mmCIF file with all atom_site columns, C-alpha atoms in Angstrom:
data_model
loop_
_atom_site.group_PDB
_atom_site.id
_atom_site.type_symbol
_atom_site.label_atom_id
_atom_site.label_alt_id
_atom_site.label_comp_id
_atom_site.label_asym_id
_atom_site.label_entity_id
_atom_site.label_seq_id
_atom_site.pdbx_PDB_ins_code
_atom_site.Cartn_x
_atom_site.Cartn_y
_atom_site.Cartn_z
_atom_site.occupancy
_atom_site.B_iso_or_equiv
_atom_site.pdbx_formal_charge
_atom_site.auth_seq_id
_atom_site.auth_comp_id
_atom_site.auth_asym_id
_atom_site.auth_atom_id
_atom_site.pdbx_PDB_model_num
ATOM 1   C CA . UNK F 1 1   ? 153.194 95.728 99.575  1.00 0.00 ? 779 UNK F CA 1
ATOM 2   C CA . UNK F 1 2   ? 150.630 93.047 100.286 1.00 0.00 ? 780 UNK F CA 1
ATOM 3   C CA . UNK F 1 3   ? 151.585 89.417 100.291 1.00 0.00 ? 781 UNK F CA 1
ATOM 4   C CA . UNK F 1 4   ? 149.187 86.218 98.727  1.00 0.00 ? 782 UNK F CA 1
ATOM 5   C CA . UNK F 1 5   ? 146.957 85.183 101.107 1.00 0.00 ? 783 UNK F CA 1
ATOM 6   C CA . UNK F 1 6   ? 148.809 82.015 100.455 1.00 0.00 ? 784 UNK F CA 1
ATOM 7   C CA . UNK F 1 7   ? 152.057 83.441 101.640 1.00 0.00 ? 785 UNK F CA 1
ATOM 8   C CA . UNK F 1 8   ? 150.397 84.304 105.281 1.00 0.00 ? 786 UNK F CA 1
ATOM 9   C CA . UNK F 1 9   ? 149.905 79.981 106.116 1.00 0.00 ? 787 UNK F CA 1
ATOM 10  C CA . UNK F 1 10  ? 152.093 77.836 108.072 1.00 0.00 ? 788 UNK F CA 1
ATOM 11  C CA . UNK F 1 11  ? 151.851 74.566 106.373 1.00 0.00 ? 789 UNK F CA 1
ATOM 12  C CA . UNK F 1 12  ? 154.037 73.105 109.060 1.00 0.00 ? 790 UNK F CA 1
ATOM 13  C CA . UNK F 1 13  ? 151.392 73.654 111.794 1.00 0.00 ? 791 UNK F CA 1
ATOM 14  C CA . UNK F 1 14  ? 148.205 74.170 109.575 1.00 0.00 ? 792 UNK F CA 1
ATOM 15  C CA . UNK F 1 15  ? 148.837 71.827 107.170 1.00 0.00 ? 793 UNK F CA 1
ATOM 16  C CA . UNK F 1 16  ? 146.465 70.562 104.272 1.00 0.00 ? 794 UNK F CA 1
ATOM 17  C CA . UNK F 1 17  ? 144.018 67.516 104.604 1.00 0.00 ? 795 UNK F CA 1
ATOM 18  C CA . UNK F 1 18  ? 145.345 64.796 103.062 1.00 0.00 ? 796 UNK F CA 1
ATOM 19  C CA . UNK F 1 19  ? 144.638 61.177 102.821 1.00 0.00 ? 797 UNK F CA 1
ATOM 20  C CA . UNK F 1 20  ? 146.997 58.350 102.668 1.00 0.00 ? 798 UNK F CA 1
ATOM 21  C CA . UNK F 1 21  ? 146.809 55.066 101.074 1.00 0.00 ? 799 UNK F CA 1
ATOM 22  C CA . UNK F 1 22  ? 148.760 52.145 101.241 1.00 0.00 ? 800 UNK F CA 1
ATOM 23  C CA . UNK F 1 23  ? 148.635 48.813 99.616  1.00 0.00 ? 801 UNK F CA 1
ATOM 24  C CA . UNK F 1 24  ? 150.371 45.848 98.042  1.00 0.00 ? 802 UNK F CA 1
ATOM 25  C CA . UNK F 1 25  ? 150.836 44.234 95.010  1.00 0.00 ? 803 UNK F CA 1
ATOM 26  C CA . UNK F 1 26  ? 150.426 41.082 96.118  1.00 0.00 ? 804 UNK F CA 1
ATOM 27  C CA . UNK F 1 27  ? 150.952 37.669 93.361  1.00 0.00 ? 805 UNK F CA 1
ATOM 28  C CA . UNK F 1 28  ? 150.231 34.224 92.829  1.00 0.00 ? 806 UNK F CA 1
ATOM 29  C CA . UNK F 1 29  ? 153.027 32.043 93.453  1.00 0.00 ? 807 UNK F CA 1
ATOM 30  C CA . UNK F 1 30  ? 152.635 29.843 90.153  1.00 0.00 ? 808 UNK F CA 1
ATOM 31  C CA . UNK F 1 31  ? 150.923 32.277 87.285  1.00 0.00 ? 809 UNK F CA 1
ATOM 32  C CA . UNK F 1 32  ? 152.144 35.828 88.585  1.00 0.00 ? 810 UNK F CA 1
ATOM 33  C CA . UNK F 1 33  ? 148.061 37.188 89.221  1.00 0.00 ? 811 UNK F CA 1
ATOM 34  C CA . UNK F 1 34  ? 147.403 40.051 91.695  1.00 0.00 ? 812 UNK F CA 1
ATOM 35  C CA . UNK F 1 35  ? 145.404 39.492 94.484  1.00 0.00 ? 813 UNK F CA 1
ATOM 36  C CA . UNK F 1 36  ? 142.633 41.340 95.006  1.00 0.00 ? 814 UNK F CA 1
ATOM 37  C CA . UNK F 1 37  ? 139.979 42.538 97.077  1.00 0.00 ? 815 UNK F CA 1
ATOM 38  C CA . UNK F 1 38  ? 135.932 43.510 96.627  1.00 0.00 ? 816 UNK F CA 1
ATOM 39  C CA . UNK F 1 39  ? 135.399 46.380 98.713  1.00 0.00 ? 817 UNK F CA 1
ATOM 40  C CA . UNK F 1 40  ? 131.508 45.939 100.394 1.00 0.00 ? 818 UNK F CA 1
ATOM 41  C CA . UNK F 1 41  ? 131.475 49.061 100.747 1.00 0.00 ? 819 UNK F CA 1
ATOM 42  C CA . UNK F 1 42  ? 131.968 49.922 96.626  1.00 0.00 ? 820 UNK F CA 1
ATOM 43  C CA . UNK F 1 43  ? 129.708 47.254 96.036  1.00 0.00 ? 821 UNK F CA 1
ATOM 44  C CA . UNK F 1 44  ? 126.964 48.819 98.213  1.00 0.00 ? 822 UNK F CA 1
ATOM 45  C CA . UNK F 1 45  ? 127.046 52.234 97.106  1.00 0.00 ? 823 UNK F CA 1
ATOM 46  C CA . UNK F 1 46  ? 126.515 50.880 93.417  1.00 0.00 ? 824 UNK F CA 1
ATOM 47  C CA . UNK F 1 47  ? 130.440 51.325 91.681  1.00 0.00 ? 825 UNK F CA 1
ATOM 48  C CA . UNK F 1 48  ? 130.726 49.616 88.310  1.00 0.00 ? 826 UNK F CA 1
ATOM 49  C CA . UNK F 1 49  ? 134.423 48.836 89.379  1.00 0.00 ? 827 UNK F CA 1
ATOM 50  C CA . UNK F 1 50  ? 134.392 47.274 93.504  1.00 0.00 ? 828 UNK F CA 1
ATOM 51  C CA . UNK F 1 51  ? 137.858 46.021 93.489  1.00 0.00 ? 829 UNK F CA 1
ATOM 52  C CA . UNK F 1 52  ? 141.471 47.172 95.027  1.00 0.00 ? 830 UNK F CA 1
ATOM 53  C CA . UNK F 1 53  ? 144.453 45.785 95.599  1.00 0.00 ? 831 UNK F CA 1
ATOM 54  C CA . UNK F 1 54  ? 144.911 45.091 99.169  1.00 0.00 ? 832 UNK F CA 1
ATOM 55  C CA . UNK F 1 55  ? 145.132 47.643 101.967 1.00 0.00 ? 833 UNK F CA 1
ATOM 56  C CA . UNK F 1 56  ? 143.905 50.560 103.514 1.00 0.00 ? 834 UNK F CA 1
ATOM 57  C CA . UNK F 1 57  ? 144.053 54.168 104.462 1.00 0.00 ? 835 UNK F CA 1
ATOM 58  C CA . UNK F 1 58  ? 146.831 55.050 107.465 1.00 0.00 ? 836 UNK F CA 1
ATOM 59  C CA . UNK F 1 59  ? 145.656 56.446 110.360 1.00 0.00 ? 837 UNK F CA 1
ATOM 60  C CA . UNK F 1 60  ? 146.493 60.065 111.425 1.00 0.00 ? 838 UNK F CA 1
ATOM 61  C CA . UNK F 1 61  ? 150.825 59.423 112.157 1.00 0.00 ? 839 UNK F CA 1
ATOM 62  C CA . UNK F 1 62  ? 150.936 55.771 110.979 1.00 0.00 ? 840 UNK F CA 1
ATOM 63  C CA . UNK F 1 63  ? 153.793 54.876 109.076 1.00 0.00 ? 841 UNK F CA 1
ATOM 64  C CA . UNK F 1 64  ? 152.342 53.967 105.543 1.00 0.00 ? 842 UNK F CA 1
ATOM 65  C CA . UNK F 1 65  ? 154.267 50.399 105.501 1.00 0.00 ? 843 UNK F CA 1
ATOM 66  C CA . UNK F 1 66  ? 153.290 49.725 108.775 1.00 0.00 ? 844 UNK F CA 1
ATOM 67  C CA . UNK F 1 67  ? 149.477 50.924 107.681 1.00 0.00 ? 845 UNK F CA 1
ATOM 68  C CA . UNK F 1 68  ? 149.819 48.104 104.244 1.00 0.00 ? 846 UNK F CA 1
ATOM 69  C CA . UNK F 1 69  ? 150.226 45.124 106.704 1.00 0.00 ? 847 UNK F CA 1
ATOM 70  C CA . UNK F 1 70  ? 147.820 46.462 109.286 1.00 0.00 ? 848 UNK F CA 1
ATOM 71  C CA . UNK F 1 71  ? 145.141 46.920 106.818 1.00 0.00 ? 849 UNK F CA 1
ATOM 72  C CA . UNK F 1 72  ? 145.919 43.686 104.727 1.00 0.00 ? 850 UNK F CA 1
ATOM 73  C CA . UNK F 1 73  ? 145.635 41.621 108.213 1.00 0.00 ? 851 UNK F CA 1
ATOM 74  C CA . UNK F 1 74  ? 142.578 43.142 109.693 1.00 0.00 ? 852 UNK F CA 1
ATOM 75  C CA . UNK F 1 75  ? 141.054 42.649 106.550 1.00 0.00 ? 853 UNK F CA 1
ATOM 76  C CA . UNK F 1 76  ? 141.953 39.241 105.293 1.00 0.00 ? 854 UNK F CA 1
ATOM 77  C CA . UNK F 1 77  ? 144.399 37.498 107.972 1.00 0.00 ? 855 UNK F CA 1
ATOM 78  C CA . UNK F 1 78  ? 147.018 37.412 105.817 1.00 0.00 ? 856 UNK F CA 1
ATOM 79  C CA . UNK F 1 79  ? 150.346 38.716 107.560 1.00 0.00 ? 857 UNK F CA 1
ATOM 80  C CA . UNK F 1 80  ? 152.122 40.331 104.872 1.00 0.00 ? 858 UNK F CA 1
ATOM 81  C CA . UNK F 1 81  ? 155.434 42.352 105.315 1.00 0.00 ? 859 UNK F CA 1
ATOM 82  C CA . UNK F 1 82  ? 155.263 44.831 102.917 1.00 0.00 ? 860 UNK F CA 1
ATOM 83  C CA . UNK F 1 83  ? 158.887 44.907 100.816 1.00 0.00 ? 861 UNK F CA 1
ATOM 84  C CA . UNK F 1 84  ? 160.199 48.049 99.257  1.00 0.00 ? 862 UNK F CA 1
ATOM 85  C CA . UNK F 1 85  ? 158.500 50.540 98.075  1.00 0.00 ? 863 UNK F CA 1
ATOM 86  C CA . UNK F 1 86  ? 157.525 50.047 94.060  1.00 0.00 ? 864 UNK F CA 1
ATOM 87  C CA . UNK F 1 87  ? 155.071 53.439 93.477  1.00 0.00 ? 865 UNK F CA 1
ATOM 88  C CA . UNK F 1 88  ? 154.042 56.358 95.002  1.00 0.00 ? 866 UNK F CA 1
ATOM 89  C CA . UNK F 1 89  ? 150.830 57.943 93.384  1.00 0.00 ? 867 UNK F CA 1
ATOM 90  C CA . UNK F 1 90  ? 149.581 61.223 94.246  1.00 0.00 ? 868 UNK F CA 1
ATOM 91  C CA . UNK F 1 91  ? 145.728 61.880 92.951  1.00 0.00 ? 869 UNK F CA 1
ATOM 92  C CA . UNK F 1 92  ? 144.503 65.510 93.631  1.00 0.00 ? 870 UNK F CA 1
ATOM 93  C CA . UNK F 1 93  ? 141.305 66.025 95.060  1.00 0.00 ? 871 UNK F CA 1
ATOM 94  C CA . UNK F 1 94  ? 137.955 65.359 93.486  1.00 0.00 ? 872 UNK F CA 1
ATOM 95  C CA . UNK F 1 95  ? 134.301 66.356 94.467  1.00 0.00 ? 873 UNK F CA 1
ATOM 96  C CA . UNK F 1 96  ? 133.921 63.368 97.264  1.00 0.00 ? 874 UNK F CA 1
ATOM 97  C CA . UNK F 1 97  ? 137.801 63.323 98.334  1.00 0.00 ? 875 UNK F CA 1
ATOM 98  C CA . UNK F 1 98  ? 140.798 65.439 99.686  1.00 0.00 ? 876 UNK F CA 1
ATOM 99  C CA . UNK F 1 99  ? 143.656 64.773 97.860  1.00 0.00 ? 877 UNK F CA 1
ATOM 100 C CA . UNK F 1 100 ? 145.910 62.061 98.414  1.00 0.00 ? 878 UNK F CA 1
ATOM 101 C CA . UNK F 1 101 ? 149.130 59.815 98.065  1.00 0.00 ? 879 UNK F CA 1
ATOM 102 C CA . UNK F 1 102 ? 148.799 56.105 97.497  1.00 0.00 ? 880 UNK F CA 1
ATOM 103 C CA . UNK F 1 103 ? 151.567 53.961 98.332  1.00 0.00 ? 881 UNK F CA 1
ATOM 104 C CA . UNK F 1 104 ? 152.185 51.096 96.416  1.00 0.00 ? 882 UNK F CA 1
ATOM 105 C CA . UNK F 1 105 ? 154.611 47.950 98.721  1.00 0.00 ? 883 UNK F CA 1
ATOM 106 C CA . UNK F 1 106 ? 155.560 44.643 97.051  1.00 0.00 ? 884 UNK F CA 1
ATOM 107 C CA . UNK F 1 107 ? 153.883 42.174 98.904  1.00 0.00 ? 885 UNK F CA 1
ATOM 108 C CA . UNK F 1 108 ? 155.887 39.563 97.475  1.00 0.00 ? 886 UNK F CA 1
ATOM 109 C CA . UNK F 1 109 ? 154.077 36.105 96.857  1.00 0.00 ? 887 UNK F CA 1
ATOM 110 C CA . UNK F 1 110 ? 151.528 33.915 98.018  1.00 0.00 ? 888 UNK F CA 1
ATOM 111 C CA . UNK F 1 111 ? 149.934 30.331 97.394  1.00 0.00 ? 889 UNK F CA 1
ATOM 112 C CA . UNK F 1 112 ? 146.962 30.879 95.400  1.00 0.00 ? 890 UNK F CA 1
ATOM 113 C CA . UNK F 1 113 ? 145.412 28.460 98.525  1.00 0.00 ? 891 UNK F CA 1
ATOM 114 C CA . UNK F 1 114 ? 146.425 30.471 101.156 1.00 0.00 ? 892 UNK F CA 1
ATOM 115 C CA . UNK F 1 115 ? 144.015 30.690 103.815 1.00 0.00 ? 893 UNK F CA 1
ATOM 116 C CA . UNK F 1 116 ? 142.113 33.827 103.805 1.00 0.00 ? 894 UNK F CA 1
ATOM 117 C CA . UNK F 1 117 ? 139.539 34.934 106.002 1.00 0.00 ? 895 UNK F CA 1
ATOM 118 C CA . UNK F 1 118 ? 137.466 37.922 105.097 1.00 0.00 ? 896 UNK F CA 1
ATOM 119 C CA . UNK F 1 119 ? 136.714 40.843 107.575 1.00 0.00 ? 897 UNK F CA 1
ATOM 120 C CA . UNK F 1 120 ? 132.957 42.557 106.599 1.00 0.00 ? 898 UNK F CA 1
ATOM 121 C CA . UNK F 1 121 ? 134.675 45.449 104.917 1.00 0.00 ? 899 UNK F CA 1
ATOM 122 C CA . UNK F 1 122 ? 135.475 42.433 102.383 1.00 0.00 ? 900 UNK F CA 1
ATOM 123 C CA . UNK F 1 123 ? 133.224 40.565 100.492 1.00 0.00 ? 901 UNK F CA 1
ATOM 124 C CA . UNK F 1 124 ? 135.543 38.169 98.426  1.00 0.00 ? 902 UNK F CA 1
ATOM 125 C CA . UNK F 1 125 ? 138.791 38.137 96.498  1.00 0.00 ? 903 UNK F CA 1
ATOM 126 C CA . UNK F 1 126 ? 140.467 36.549 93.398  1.00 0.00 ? 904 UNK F CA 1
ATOM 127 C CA . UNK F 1 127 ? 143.740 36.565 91.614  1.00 0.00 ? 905 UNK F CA 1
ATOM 128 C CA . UNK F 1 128 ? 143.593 38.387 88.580  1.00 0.00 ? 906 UNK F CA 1
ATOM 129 C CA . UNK F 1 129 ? 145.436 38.326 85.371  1.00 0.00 ? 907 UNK F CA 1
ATOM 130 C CA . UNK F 1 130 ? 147.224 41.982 84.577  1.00 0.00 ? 908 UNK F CA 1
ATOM 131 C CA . UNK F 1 131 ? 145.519 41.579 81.323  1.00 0.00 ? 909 UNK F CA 1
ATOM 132 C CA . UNK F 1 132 ? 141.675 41.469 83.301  1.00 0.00 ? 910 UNK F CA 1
ATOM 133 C CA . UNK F 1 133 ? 142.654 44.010 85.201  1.00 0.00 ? 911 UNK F CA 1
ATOM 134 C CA . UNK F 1 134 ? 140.078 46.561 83.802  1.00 0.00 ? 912 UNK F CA 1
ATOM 135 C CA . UNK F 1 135 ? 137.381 44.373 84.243  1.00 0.00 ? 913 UNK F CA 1
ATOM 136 C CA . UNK F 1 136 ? 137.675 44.742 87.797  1.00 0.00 ? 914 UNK F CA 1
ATOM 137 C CA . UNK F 1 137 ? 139.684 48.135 89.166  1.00 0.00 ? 915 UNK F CA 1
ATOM 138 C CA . UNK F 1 138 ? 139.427 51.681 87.569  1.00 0.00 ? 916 UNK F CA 1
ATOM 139 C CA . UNK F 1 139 ? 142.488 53.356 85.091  1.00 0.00 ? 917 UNK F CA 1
ATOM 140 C CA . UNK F 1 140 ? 144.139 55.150 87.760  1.00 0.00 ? 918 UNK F CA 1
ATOM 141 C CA . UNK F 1 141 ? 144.299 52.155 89.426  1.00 0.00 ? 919 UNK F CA 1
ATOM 142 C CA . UNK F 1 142 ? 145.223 50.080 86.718  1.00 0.00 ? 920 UNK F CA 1
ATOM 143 C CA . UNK F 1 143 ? 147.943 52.662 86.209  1.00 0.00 ? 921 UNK F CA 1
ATOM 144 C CA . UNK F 1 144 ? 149.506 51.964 89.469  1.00 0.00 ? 922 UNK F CA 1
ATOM 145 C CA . UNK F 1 145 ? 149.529 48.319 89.503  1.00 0.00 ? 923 UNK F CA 1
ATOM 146 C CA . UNK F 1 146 ? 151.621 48.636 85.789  1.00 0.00 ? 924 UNK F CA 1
ATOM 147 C CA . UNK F 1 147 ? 154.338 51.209 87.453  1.00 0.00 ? 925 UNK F CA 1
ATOM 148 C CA . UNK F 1 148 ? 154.188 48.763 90.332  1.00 0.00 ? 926 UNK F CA 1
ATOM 149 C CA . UNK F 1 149 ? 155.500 45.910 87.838  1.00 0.00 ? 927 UNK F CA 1
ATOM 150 C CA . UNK F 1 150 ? 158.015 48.218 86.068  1.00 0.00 ? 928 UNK F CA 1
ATOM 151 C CA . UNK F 1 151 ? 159.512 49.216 89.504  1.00 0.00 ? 929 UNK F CA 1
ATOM 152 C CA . UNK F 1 152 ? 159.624 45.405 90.715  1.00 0.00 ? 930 UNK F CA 1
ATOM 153 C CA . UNK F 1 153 ? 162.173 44.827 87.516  1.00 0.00 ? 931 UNK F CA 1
ATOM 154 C CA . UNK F 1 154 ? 164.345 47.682 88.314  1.00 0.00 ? 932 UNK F CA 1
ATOM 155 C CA . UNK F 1 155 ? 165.813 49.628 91.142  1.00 0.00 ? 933 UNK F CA 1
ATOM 156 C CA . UNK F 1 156 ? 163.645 52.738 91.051  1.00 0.00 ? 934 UNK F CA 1
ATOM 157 C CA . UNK F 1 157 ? 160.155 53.632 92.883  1.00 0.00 ? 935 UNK F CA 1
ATOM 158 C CA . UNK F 1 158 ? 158.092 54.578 90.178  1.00 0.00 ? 936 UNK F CA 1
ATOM 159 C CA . UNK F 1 159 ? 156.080 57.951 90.317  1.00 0.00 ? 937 UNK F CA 1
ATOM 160 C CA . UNK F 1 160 ? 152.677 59.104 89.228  1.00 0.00 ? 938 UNK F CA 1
ATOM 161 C CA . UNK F 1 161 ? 150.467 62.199 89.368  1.00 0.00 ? 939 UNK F CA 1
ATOM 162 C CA . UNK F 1 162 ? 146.806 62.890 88.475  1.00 0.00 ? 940 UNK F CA 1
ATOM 163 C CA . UNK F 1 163 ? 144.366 60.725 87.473  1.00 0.00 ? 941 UNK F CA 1
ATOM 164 C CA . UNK F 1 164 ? 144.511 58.189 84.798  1.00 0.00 ? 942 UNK F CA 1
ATOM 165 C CA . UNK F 1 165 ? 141.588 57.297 82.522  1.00 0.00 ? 943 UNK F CA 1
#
């Protein structure tokens, strides 16, 4: 009897592409407002929506906490330590990316004049009310950041699959 061609792979040593991404929901100190970034890159290629919340992709065997803080300093000079983990979001692929899981770290609190300094991947960032939030980041991402908020008053990471919106 003939197996699935599916069957026949080792996903241990011939695993699937995969991306990882790992930020933090950073706030205000004072009015509760997520920080975010404008990506240059978004902005150049045209996107209606440019923003994200802060972080990056892990390199190849990077821890994904490890990759939040790295990406948040190189790109802003803010050294965050990224706190538990609030949301794991897994987005299957699309025409222009692999699949992928985006992590989701409180990044506690900041002064809302906290000395940033933009890398060139950057070009600016604001703290935004939860209730702008469309005006600047796409419904999957908006999505995220509310699970993010429902974890941070509870015990549980929150989970979500697919793409909102």
């Amino acid at each position: 009897m003939n197996s699935p061609d599916h069957l026949d792979i080792d996903h241990f040593t011939a695993a699937p592409q995969r991306r990882i991404g790992s930020q933090a929901l950073i706030r205000d100190e004072t009015r509760g407002r997520i920080l975010l970034f404008e990506s240059r890159r978004r902005v150049e290629r045209g996107d209606v929506l440019t923003w994200n919340l802060p972080g990056g992709c892990a390199q190849g065997n990077e821890d994904p906490q490890a990759a939040c803080q790295r990406r948040i300093q190189e790109k802003s000079g803010l050294l965050i330590d990224p706190g538990r983990l609030l949301v794991m979001h897994w987005q299957p692929a699309t025409g222009d990316t692999v699949e992928g899981h985006n992590y989701v770290w409180d990044g506690g609190t900041i002064s809302q004049h906290a000395e940033v300094q933009l890398s060139a991947e950057i070009t600016q960032y604001r703290f935004v009310a939860r209730k702008h939030l469309t005006d600047y980041v796409p419904e999957s991402l908006v999505a995220r950041i509310n699970a993010a908020f429902q974890a941070l008053g509870h015990t549980h990471t929150g989970y979500l699959a697919g793409r909102a919106g």
